Amino acid sequence: MTDQKIILGLALHDGSGALNHAWRAPQVDPGNYTDIEANIRYAQAAERGKFTFLFIPDFPAVRPDIEHAGVRNIIDPMVSLTAISQATSRIGFVATGSTTFQEPFNHARQFKALDVLSHGRAGWNAVTTSDPAVAANYGKPVAERSERYQRAHESIQIVQALWGSWQKDAWIKNQASGQYIDGSKLQPINMQGTYVASRGPLAIPPSEQGQPVIFSSGGPSPHLLSLAGRYASGFIAEVWTIEQARAQRQMVRRAAEEAGRDPGDIKFFTGLMPTIAPSVREGLDRRIAILGETLEAQVPHLGSMLGVRITASQLDQPLTAEQLSKAEPSRDPRSGTALKVACQGWTIRDILAHGVIDFHPTTVGPATVHADHMQEWFEAGATDGFWISPDIFEDGVSTFVEEVVPLLQQRGIYPTDYVGNTLRENLGVPEQYGLDPRVFGGAEK
């Protein structure tokens, strides 16, 4: 092993938790969606645990299951993070913003303002959007994939150029002479693409880290790899196995190298949805109490993953010997984990409570279970770190910090303090101001 340490991010949603129906948990105030103090508490707990960043997914539309499942989305990423930034001092902020519907000048202004106000702790998860519900909210049709990604390339280039349009030594602030700024060092960028454009300049000075850090997220499609390879310093992945994670991490690093960058300049993060409890049984019971009747609806999905017929009447029974003999993993990458759990003799309800069909790997039980998972993935070269989505934020974040973090530190694979004050420093990625000269040869394109 090298001196590299695990990097942690905390995913923030609606103030309740990552578990479906978390808002109904007895320890949760169901009004947390509009209470910024709740997310401030979670951010401060993560900062005590030396988390490098908060990660804010975003879905700017109403989901069909909102009536019972809740919003499952932070009220507004930029407004919320601005408030959180004033109540914290070291943890960074990575917010999702779509290049498909937002203009690059808006992104440049909002994210650099957050970066300056937080003293160099902001990051932009630049994504494309294809969801019809989101498109309808912006009054636009869903664009074809190649158009979405071409617009994304143009948008990110314009945003980075705007970030660098206020040169580092432009701000004079000389009250005696009356010169506020050196006008020759605040210049328009005059960039015109096929889909977006901006004259500039952007009237916001550099932060302590220069400019925000760019992230990418999703599966490793050629379009996304091209985007991440050129611009991203962090990649938020969707993977379920070590093998899948290792392969995707190598693809992301290769994409950076092909763009003329150092592959180590892009950090690869895998998701983890922990439920921390004194025992696995108690952890499963905690999850079952919240998930309730939704587990029954998942039974057919589990059956299709394993290639066997399972009915709801079998919910509190394990798979039979005959079912196990016929079961085999499907093409779903989660199916191998599901079969492994099934072979341990758990009931169907318990198998589902293990989170085998969740959107990211789920760990259930005492602190060692979660620390072991993270250590195994990290030492296998499958990840540079994890974005953690606790089941219930109200006690899940602090419990992770108090029980899992010390184990990782004792094992020498997690830092005992922040490396620096900025997001770039704590991620271990290089300085950048404006467009990356390694990618664009120093030319403002």
CSV table of C-alpha atoms in Angstrom, one decimal:
chain,number,residue,atom,x,y,z
A,1,MET,CA,0.0,0.0,0.0
A,2,THR,CA,1.0,3.6,-0.6
A,3,ASP,CA,0.5,6.6,1.5
A,4,GLN,CA,-2.9,7.1,-0.1
A,5,LYS,CA,-5.9,7.2,2.2
A,6,ILE,CA,-9.6,6.6,1.7
A,7,ILE,CA,-11.5,9.8,0.7
A,8,LEU,CA,-15.1,10.1,2.0
A,9,GLY,CA,-18.1,12.0,0.8
A,10,LEU,CA,-21.5,12.2,2.4
A,11,ALA,CA,-24.6,12.2,0.1
A,12,LEU,CA,-27.3,14.6,1.3
A,13,HIS,CA,-30.9,14.2,0.2
A,14,ASP,CA,-34.1,15.5,1.8
A,15,GLY,CA,-32.9,15.7,5.4
A,16,SER,CA,-34.2,12.2,6.3
A,17,GLY,CA,-32.0,9.5,4.8
A,18,ALA,CA,-31.2,7.4,1.9
A,19,LEU,CA,-33.5,4.5,2.8
A,20,ASN,CA,-36.9,4.6,1.1
A,21,HIS,CA,-39.5,6.1,3.5
A,22,ALA,CA,-36.7,7.3,5.8
A,23,TRP,CA,-39.0,10.3,6.7
A,24,ARG,CA,-41.2,7.9,8.7
A,25,ALA,CA,-38.4,6.8,11.0
A,26,PRO,CA,-39.3,7.7,14.6
A,27,GLN,CA,-36.0,9.5,15.2
A,28,VAL,CA,-36.7,11.7,12.1
A,29,ASP,CA,-38.6,15.0,12.0
A,30,PRO,CA,-40.7,14.6,8.8
A,31,GLY,CA,-40.4,18.4,8.3
A,32,ASN,CA,-36.6,18.2,7.8
A,33,TYR,CA,-37.1,18.8,4.1
A,34,THR,CA,-37.4,22.6,4.7
A,35,ASP,CA,-35.2,22.7,7.8
A,36,ILE,CA,-31.6,23.6,6.8
A,37,GLU,CA,-30.5,23.1,10.4
A,38,ALA,CA,-30.9,19.4,9.9
A,39,ASN,CA,-28.5,19.2,7.0
A,40,ILE,CA,-26.2,21.5,8.8
A,41,ARG,CA,-26.1,19.0,11.7
A,42,TYR,CA,-25.2,16.2,9.3
A,43,ALA,CA,-22.5,18.3,7.6
A,44,GLN,CA,-21.0,19.2,10.9
A,45,ALA,CA,-20.9,15.5,12.0
A,46,ALA,CA,-19.3,14.6,8.7
A,47,GLU,CA,-16.7,17.3,9.2
A,48,ARG,CA,-15.9,15.9,12.6
A,49,GLY,CA,-15.3,12.6,10.8
A,50,LYS,CA,-12.9,14.3,8.3
A,51,PHE,CA,-15.2,13.7,5.3
A,52,THR,CA,-13.7,15.5,2.3
A,53,PHE,CA,-17.0,16.6,0.7
A,54,LEU,CA,-20.8,16.6,0.8
A,55,PHE,CA,-22.3,15.3,-2.4
A,56,ILE,CA,-25.7,16.7,-3.5
A,57,PRO,CA,-27.6,14.7,-6.2
A,58,ASP,CA,-30.4,16.6,-7.8
A,59,PHE,CA,-33.6,15.7,-9.5
A,60,PRO,CA,-35.5,19.0,-10.3
A,61,ALA,CA,-38.9,17.4,-10.8
A,62,VAL,CA,-41.5,15.6,-8.8
A,63,ARG,CA,-41.2,11.8,-8.7
A,64,PRO,CA,-44.3,9.6,-9.2
A,65,ASP,CA,-44.0,8.1,-5.7
A,66,ILE,CA,-43.8,11.4,-3.8
A,67,GLU,CA,-47.2,10.9,-2.1
A,68,HIS,CA,-45.7,8.2,0.2
A,69,ALA,CA,-42.0,8.2,-0.4
A,70,GLY,CA,-41.4,11.9,0.1
A,71,VAL,CA,-39.3,14.3,-2.0
A,72,ARG,CA,-36.0,12.6,-1.6
A,73,ASN,CA,-34.2,15.6,-2.9
A,74,ILE,CA,-32.5,18.6,-1.1
A,75,ILE,CA,-34.7,21.7,-1.4
A,76,ASP,CA,-32.2,23.6,-3.5
A,77,PRO,CA,-28.5,22.6,-3.9
A,78,MET,CA,-26.9,26.0,-4.2
A,79,VAL,CA,-29.0,27.8,-1.6
A,80,SER,CA,-28.6,25.0,0.9
A,81,LEU,CA,-24.9,24.6,0.5
A,82,THR,CA,-24.4,28.4,0.8
A,83,ALA,CA,-26.0,28.1,4.3
A,84,ILE,CA,-24.1,25.0,5.2
A,85,SER,CA,-20.8,26.6,4.1
A,86,GLN,CA,-21.2,29.3,6.8
A,87,ALA,CA,-21.6,26.7,9.5
A,88,THR,CA,-18.6,24.6,8.5
A,89,SER,CA,-14.9,25.3,7.8
A,90,ARG,CA,-13.2,22.4,6.1
A,91,ILE,CA,-15.6,20.0,4.4
A,92,GLY,CA,-16.2,20.6,0.6
A,93,PHE,CA,-19.4,20.8,-1.4
A,94,VAL,CA,-20.1,19.0,-4.6
A,95,ALA,CA,-23.4,20.0,-6.1
A,96,THR,CA,-25.1,18.6,-9.2
A,97,GLY,CA,-25.9,21.0,-12.0
A,98,SER,CA,-27.2,20.0,-15.5
A,99,THR,CA,-25.5,21.3,-18.6
A,100,THR,CA,-28.6,20.3,-20.6
A,101,PHE,CA,-30.9,23.0,-19.3
A,102,GLN,CA,-28.8,25.6,-17.4
A,103,GLU,CA,-26.8,28.2,-19.3
A,104,PRO,CA,-23.0,28.1,-18.7
A,105,PHE,CA,-22.9,31.7,-17.4
A,106,ASN,CA,-25.4,30.7,-14.6
A,107,HIS,CA,-23.3,27.7,-13.6
A,108,ALA,CA,-20.1,29.7,-13.7
A,109,ARG,CA,-21.5,32.5,-11.5
A,110,GLN,CA,-23.3,30.3,-9.0
A,111,PHE,CA,-20.5,27.8,-8.4
A,112,LYS,CA,-17.7,30.3,-8.3
A,113,ALA,CA,-19.7,32.4,-5.8
A,114,LEU,CA,-20.1,29.4,-3.6
A,115,ASP,CA,-16.4,28.7,-4.0
A,116,VAL,CA,-15.5,32.2,-2.9
A,117,LEU,CA,-18.0,32.3,0.0
A,118,SER,CA,-16.7,28.9,1.3
A,119,HIS,CA,-13.1,29.9,0.9
A,120,GLY,CA,-12.3,27.3,-1.8
A,121,ARG,CA,-14.5,24.3,-1.0
A,122,ALA,CA,-16.9,24.1,-4.0
A,123,GLY,CA,-17.2,21.5,-6.7
A,124,TRP,CA,-19.6,21.0,-9.6
A,125,ASN,CA,-21.0,17.6,-10.6
A,126,ALA,CA,-21.6,18.5,-14.3
A,127,VAL,CA,-24.3,16.1,-15.7
A,128,THR,CA,-26.5,15.8,-18.7
A,129,THR,CA,-30.2,15.2,-18.3
A,130,SER,CA,-32.5,13.0,-20.3
A,131,ASP,CA,-35.5,12.6,-18.0
A,132,PRO,CA,-38.8,13.8,-19.6
A,133,ALA,CA,-40.2,15.1,-16.3
A,134,VAL,CA,-37.2,17.4,-15.8
A,135,ALA,CA,-37.2,18.5,-19.5
A,136,ALA,CA,-40.9,19.4,-19.1
A,137,ASN,CA,-40.1,21.6,-16.2
A,138,TYR,CA,-37.7,23.6,-18.4
A,139,GLY,CA,-40.2,23.6,-21.3
A,140,LYS,CA,-37.8,21.8,-23.6
A,141,PRO,CA,-37.8,18.4,-25.4
A,142,VAL,CA,-35.3,15.7,-24.4
A,143,ALA,CA,-32.3,16.2,-26.7
A,144,GLU,CA,-30.6,13.3,-28.5
A,145,ARG,CA,-27.6,12.0,-26.6
A,146,SER,CA,-24.8,13.3,-28.9
A,147,GLU,CA,-26.4,16.8,-28.7
A,148,ARG,CA,-26.6,16.6,-24.9
A,149,TYR,CA,-22.9,15.7,-24.6
A,150,GLN,CA,-21.7,18.2,-27.2
A,151,ARG,CA,-23.6,20.9,-25.3
A,152,ALA,CA,-21.9,19.6,-22.1
A,153,HIS,CA,-18.4,19.9,-23.6
A,154,GLU,CA,-19.1,23.4,-24.8
A,155,SER,CA,-20.7,24.4,-21.4
A,156,ILE,CA,-17.8,23.1,-19.3
A,157,GLN,CA,-15.2,24.8,-21.5
A,158,ILE,CA,-17.1,28.1,-21.3
A,159,VAL,CA,-17.6,27.8,-17.5
A,160,GLN,CA,-13.9,27.1,-17.0
A,161,ALA,CA,-12.9,30.1,-19.2
A,162,LEU,CA,-15.3,32.3,-17.3
A,163,TRP,CA,-13.8,31.2,-14.0
A,164,GLY,CA,-10.4,32.3,-15.3
A,165,SER,CA,-11.6,35.5,-16.9
A,166,TRP,CA,-10.9,37.4,-13.6
A,167,GLN,CA,-7.1,36.9,-13.5
A,168,LYS,CA,-5.6,36.1,-10.2
A,169,ASP,CA,-3.9,39.5,-9.7
A,170,ALA,CA,-6.6,41.6,-11.2
A,171,TRP,CA,-8.1,42.9,-8.0
A,172,ILE,CA,-6.1,46.1,-7.0
A,173,LYS,CA,-8.4,47.4,-4.2
A,174,ASN,CA,-6.2,50.6,-3.8
A,175,GLN,CA,-8.3,53.1,-1.9
A,176,ALA,CA,-5.6,55.8,-2.0
A,177,SER,CA,-5.2,55.7,-5.8
A,178,GLY,CA,-8.8,55.0,-6.5
A,179,GLN,CA,-8.0,51.9,-8.7
A,180,TYR,CA,-10.4,49.0,-7.8
A,181,ILE,CA,-9.3,46.6,-10.5
A,182,ASP,CA,-6.9,46.3,-13.4
A,183,GLY,CA,-9.2,46.3,-16.3
A,184,SER,CA,-6.7,44.6,-18.6
A,185,LYS,CA,-6.9,41.5,-16.3
A,186,LEU,CA,-10.7,41.2,-16.4
A,187,GLN,CA,-11.5,40.5,-20.0
A,188,PRO,CA,-14.3,38.9,-22.1
A,189,ILE,CA,-13.9,35.3,-23.3
A,190,ASN,CA,-16.1,35.6,-26.4
A,191,MET,CA,-16.8,31.9,-26.7
A,192,GLN,CA,-19.4,30.6,-29.2
A,193,GLY,CA,-20.3,27.0,-29.6
A,194,THR,CA,-23.0,25.2,-31.5
A,195,TYR,CA,-25.4,25.2,-28.5
A,196,VAL,CA,-24.2,27.7,-26.0
A,197,ALA,CA,-22.1,30.9,-25.8
A,198,SER,CA,-20.9,33.6,-23.5
A,199,ARG,CA,-19.1,36.9,-23.9
A,200,GLY,CA,-18.0,37.3,-20.3
A,201,PRO,CA,-16.1,38.2,-18.2
A,202,LEU,CA,-17.3,36.9,-14.9
A,203,ALA,CA,-16.9,39.5,-12.2
A,204,ILE,CA,-15.9,37.1,-9.4
A,205,PRO,CA,-12.3,36.8,-8.2
A,206,PRO,CA,-10.5,33.5,-7.6
A,207,SER,CA,-11.0,31.6,-4.3
A,208,GLU,CA,-8.3,30.1,-2.2
A,209,GLN,CA,-8.4,27.0,-4.5
A,210,GLY,CA,-8.6,29.1,-7.6
A,211,GLN,CA,-11.9,27.7,-9.0
A,212,PRO,CA,-14.3,24.9,-8.2
A,213,VAL,CA,-13.5,21.3,-8.8
A,214,ILE,CA,-15.4,19.5,-11.6
A,215,PHE,CA,-16.9,16.0,-11.0
A,216,SER,CA,-18.7,13.6,-13.3
A,217,SER,CA,-21.1,10.9,-12.3
A,218,GLY,CA,-22.9,7.8,-13.8
A,219,GLY,CA,-22.0,4.7,-15.8
A,220,PRO,CA,-18.9,4.5,-18.1
A,221,SER,CA,-20.4,5.3,-21.4
A,222,PRO,CA,-18.0,6.5,-24.1
A,223,HIS,CA,-19.7,9.9,-24.0
A,224,LEU,CA,-19.3,10.3,-20.3
A,225,LEU,CA,-15.7,8.9,-20.3
A,226,SER,CA,-14.8,11.6,-22.8
A,227,LEU,CA,-16.3,14.3,-20.6
A,228,ALA,CA,-14.8,13.0,-17.4
A,229,GLY,CA,-11.4,12.4,-19.0
A,230,ARG,CA,-11.1,16.0,-20.2
A,231,TYR,CA,-12.5,17.9,-17.2
A,232,ALA,CA,-13.3,15.9,-14.1
A,233,SER,CA,-11.2,15.6,-10.9
A,234,GLY,CA,-13.7,13.3,-9.3
A,235,PHE,CA,-16.0,10.6,-10.7
A,236,ILE,CA,-19.1,9.4,-8.8
A,237,ALA,CA,-19.7,5.8,-9.9
A,238,GLU,CA,-22.6,3.4,-9.9
A,239,VAL,CA,-21.1,-0.1,-9.3
A,240,TRP,CA,-21.9,-3.1,-7.2
A,241,THR,CA,-18.9,-5.4,-7.3
A,242,ILE,CA,-15.1,-5.0,-6.8
A,243,GLU,CA,-14.5,-6.4,-10.3
A,244,GLN,CA,-16.9,-3.9,-11.9
A,245,ALA,CA,-15.5,-1.0,-9.8
A,246,ARG,CA,-11.9,-1.9,-10.7
A,247,ALA,CA,-12.7,-2.1,-14.4
A,248,GLN,CA,-14.5,1.2,-14.4
A,249,ARG,CA,-11.8,3.0,-12.4
A,250,GLN,CA,-9.3,1.9,-14.9
A,251,MET,CA,-11.5,3.2,-17.8
A,252,VAL,CA,-11.9,6.6,-16.1
A,253,ARG,CA,-8.1,6.8,-15.4
A,254,ARG,CA,-7.4,5.8,-19.0
A,255,ALA,CA,-9.7,8.5,-20.3
A,256,ALA,CA,-7.9,11.1,-18.3
A,257,GLU,CA,-4.6,9.9,-19.7
A,258,GLU,CA,-5.8,10.0,-23.2
A,259,ALA,CA,-6.9,13.6,-22.7
A,260,GLY,CA,-3.3,14.5,-21.8
A,261,ARG,CA,-3.8,14.5,-18.0
A,262,ASP,CA,-2.3,12.5,-15.2
A,263,PRO,CA,-4.6,9.5,-14.4
A,264,GLY,CA,-4.1,10.1,-10.7
A,265,ASP,CA,-5.7,13.6,-11.1
A,266,ILE,CA,-9.2,12.0,-11.2
A,267,LYS,CA,-10.5,10.3,-8.1
A,268,PHE,CA,-13.0,7.5,-8.4
A,269,PHE,CA,-15.7,7.1,-5.8
A,270,THR,CA,-18.1,4.2,-5.2
A,271,GLY,CA,-21.3,4.3,-3.3
A,272,LEU,CA,-22.1,2.7,0.0
A,273,MET,CA,-25.4,2.6,1.9
A,274,PRO,CA,-24.6,1.6,5.5
A,275,THR,CA,-27.0,0.5,8.2
A,276,ILE,CA,-25.0,0.4,11.5
A,277,ALA,CA,-26.3,-1.7,14.3
A,278,PRO,CA,-24.9,-3.9,17.1
A,279,SER,CA,-25.6,-7.0,15.0
A,280,VAL,CA,-26.7,-7.9,11.5
A,281,ARG,CA,-30.1,-9.0,12.8
A,282,GLU,CA,-30.7,-5.7,14.6
A,283,GLY,CA,-29.6,-3.9,11.4
A,284,LEU,CA,-32.1,-5.9,9.3
A,285,ASP,CA,-34.8,-5.2,11.8
A,286,ARG,CA,-34.1,-1.5,11.6
A,287,ARG,CA,-34.4,-1.5,7.9
A,288,ILE,CA,-37.5,-3.7,7.8
A,289,ALA,CA,-39.2,-1.3,10.3
A,290,ILE,CA,-38.8,1.5,7.8
A,291,LEU,CA,-39.2,-0.3,4.5
A,292,GLY,CA,-42.4,-2.1,5.6
A,293,GLU,CA,-44.7,-3.1,2.8
A,294,THR,CA,-42.3,-2.0,0.1
A,295,LEU,CA,-40.3,-5.2,0.6
A,296,GLU,CA,-43.2,-7.3,-0.6
A,297,ALA,CA,-43.4,-5.3,-3.9
A,298,GLN,CA,-39.7,-6.2,-4.5
A,299,VAL,CA,-40.2,-10.0,-4.4
A,300,PRO,CA,-40.8,-10.4,-8.2
A,301,HIS,CA,-37.6,-8.3,-8.9
A,302,LEU,CA,-35.6,-10.6,-6.7
A,303,GLY,CA,-37.0,-13.7,-8.5
A,304,SER,CA,-36.1,-12.3,-11.9
A,305,MET,CA,-32.5,-11.5,-10.7
A,306,LEU,CA,-32.0,-15.1,-9.6
A,307,GLY,CA,-34.0,-16.8,-12.4
A,308,VAL,CA,-36.5,-18.5,-10.0
A,309,ARG,CA,-40.1,-18.0,-9.3
A,310,ILE,CA,-40.7,-16.4,-5.8
A,311,THR,CA,-44.1,-15.4,-4.5
A,312,ALA,CA,-45.0,-13.0,-1.7
A,313,SER,CA,-46.3,-15.9,0.3
A,314,GLN,CA,-42.7,-17.0,0.8
A,315,LEU,CA,-41.6,-13.6,2.2
A,316,ASP,CA,-40.8,-15.0,5.7
A,317,GLN,CA,-39.2,-18.2,4.4
A,318,PRO,CA,-35.8,-18.8,2.9
A,319,LEU,CA,-35.4,-20.1,-0.7
A,320,THR,CA,-36.1,-23.8,-0.8
A,321,ALA,CA,-33.4,-26.3,-1.7
A,322,GLU,CA,-34.9,-26.7,-5.1
A,323,GLN,CA,-35.0,-22.9,-5.7
A,324,LEU,CA,-31.4,-22.6,-4.7
A,325,SER,CA,-30.3,-25.4,-7.0
A,326,LYS,CA,-31.9,-23.6,-9.9
A,327,ALA,CA,-30.9,-20.1,-9.0
A,328,GLU,CA,-28.1,-18.4,-10.8
A,329,PRO,CA,-26.9,-14.8,-11.2
A,330,SER,CA,-28.5,-12.9,-14.1
A,331,ARG,CA,-27.0,-10.1,-16.1
A,332,ASP,CA,-27.9,-7.7,-13.3
A,333,PRO,CA,-24.6,-6.9,-11.5
A,334,ARG,CA,-26.4,-7.1,-8.1
A,335,SER,CA,-27.6,-10.6,-8.6
A,336,GLY,CA,-24.3,-12.3,-7.4
A,337,THR,CA,-24.6,-10.5,-4.1
A,338,ALA,CA,-28.3,-11.5,-3.9
A,339,LEU,CA,-27.5,-15.1,-4.5
A,340,LYS,CA,-24.7,-15.1,-1.9
A,341,VAL,CA,-27.1,-13.7,0.7
A,342,ALA,CA,-29.8,-16.2,-0.2
A,343,CYS,CA,-27.4,-19.1,0.2
A,344,GLN,CA,-26.8,-18.0,3.8
A,345,GLY,CA,-30.3,-19.1,4.7
A,346,TRP,CA,-32.0,-15.7,5.3
A,347,THR,CA,-35.7,-15.3,4.6
A,348,ILE,CA,-36.8,-13.5,1.5
A,349,ARG,CA,-37.7,-10.5,3.6
A,350,ASP,CA,-34.2,-10.5,5.1
A,351,ILE,CA,-32.5,-10.9,1.8
A,352,LEU,CA,-34.3,-7.8,0.5
A,353,ALA,CA,-33.6,-6.0,3.7
A,354,HIS,CA,-29.9,-6.6,3.0
A,355,GLY,CA,-30.4,-4.1,0.2
A,356,VAL,CA,-29.5,-6.5,-2.6
A,357,ILE,CA,-31.6,-4.5,-5.1
A,358,ASP,CA,-30.6,-1.0,-3.8
A,359,PHE,CA,-28.9,1.5,-6.1
A,360,HIS,CA,-25.5,1.0,-4.5
A,361,PRO,CA,-23.8,-1.7,-2.3
A,362,THR,CA,-25.4,-1.9,1.1
A,363,THR,CA,-23.7,-3.0,4.3
A,364,VAL,CA,-25.6,-4.0,7.4
A,365,GLY,CA,-24.4,-4.7,11.0
A,366,PRO,CA,-21.6,-3.6,13.4
A,367,ALA,CA,-18.9,-1.1,12.5
A,368,THR,CA,-16.4,-3.8,11.4
A,369,VAL,CA,-18.8,-4.9,8.6
A,370,HIS,CA,-18.6,-1.5,7.0
A,371,ALA,CA,-14.9,-0.9,7.6
A,372,ASP,CA,-14.1,-4.4,6.2
A,373,HIS,CA,-16.0,-3.7,3.0
A,374,MET,CA,-14.3,-0.3,2.5
A,375,GLN,CA,-10.8,-1.7,3.2
A,376,GLU,CA,-11.3,-4.6,0.8
A,377,TRP,CA,-12.4,-2.4,-2.0
A,378,PHE,CA,-9.8,0.2,-1.4
A,379,GLU,CA,-6.9,-2.2,-1.2
A,380,ALA,CA,-8.1,-4.1,-4.3
A,381,GLY,CA,-7.7,-0.9,-6.3
A,382,ALA,CA,-11.4,-0.7,-6.9
A,383,THR,CA,-11.9,2.8,-5.6
A,384,ASP,CA,-10.2,6.0,-4.2
A,385,GLY,CA,-13.0,6.5,-1.8
A,386,PHE,CA,-16.7,6.3,-1.0
A,387,TRP,CA,-19.8,8.5,-1.1
A,388,ILE,CA,-21.7,7.4,1.9
A,389,SER,CA,-25.5,7.3,2.0
A,390,PRO,CA,-26.6,6.4,5.5
A,391,ASP,CA,-30.1,4.8,5.9
A,392,ILE,CA,-31.2,7.4,8.4
A,393,PHE,CA,-29.3,10.7,8.6
A,394,GLU,CA,-30.4,11.7,12.1
A,395,ASP,CA,-28.4,9.0,13.8
A,396,GLY,CA,-26.7,7.3,10.9
A,397,VAL,CA,-24.1,10.0,10.1
A,398,SER,CA,-22.9,10.5,13.7
A,399,THR,CA,-22.8,6.7,14.3
A,400,PHE,CA,-20.6,6.2,11.2
A,401,VAL,CA,-18.3,9.0,12.4
A,402,GLU,CA,-18.1,7.6,15.9
A,403,GLU,CA,-17.8,3.9,15.2
A,404,VAL,CA,-16.6,3.3,11.6
A,405,VAL,CA,-14.2,6.2,11.1
A,406,PRO,CA,-12.0,5.3,14.1
A,407,LEU,CA,-11.6,1.7,12.8
A,408,LEU,CA,-10.5,3.0,9.4
A,409,GLN,CA,-8.0,5.3,11.2
A,410,GLN,CA,-6.7,2.6,13.4
A,411,ARG,CA,-6.0,0.5,10.2
A,412,GLY,CA,-4.0,3.3,8.7
A,413,ILE,CA,-6.2,3.8,5.7
A,414,TYR,CA,-8.1,7.0,6.6
A,415,PRO,CA,-6.7,10.4,7.6
A,416,THR,CA,-6.8,11.6,11.1
A,417,ASP,CA,-7.1,15.3,10.0
A,418,TYR,CA,-7.6,17.4,6.9
A,419,VAL,CA,-4.7,17.9,4.6
A,420,GLY,CA,-5.6,21.5,4.0
A,421,ASN,CA,-8.5,24.0,3.9
A,422,THR,CA,-9.7,23.6,0.3
A,423,LEU,CA,-11.5,20.9,-1.6
A,424,ARG,CA,-8.6,20.5,-4.0
A,425,GLU,CA,-6.1,20.0,-1.2
A,426,ASN,CA,-8.2,17.4,0.5
A,427,LEU,CA,-9.0,15.6,-2.7
A,428,GLY,CA,-5.3,15.6,-3.7
A,429,VAL,CA,-5.9,17.1,-7.1
A,430,PRO,CA,-3.8,19.8,-8.8
A,431,GLU,CA,-4.4,23.5,-9.0
A,432,GLN,CA,-6.2,24.8,-12.0
A,433,TYR,CA,-7.4,28.2,-13.1
A,434,GLY,CA,-9.4,28.6,-16.3
A,435,LEU,CA,-9.1,25.9,-19.0
A,436,ASP,CA,-6.6,23.1,-18.4
A,437,PRO,CA,-3.6,23.8,-20.6
A,438,ARG,CA,-2.8,20.1,-20.8
A,439,VAL,CA,-6.1,19.5,-22.5
A,440,PHE,CA,-6.3,22.7,-24.6
A,441,GLY,CA,-2.6,23.6,-25.0
A,442,GLY,CA,-3.1,26.8,-23.2
A,443,ALA,CA,-5.5,28.2,-25.8
A,444,GLU,CA,-8.8,29.7,-24.8
A,445,LYS,CA,-11.2,27.7,-26.9
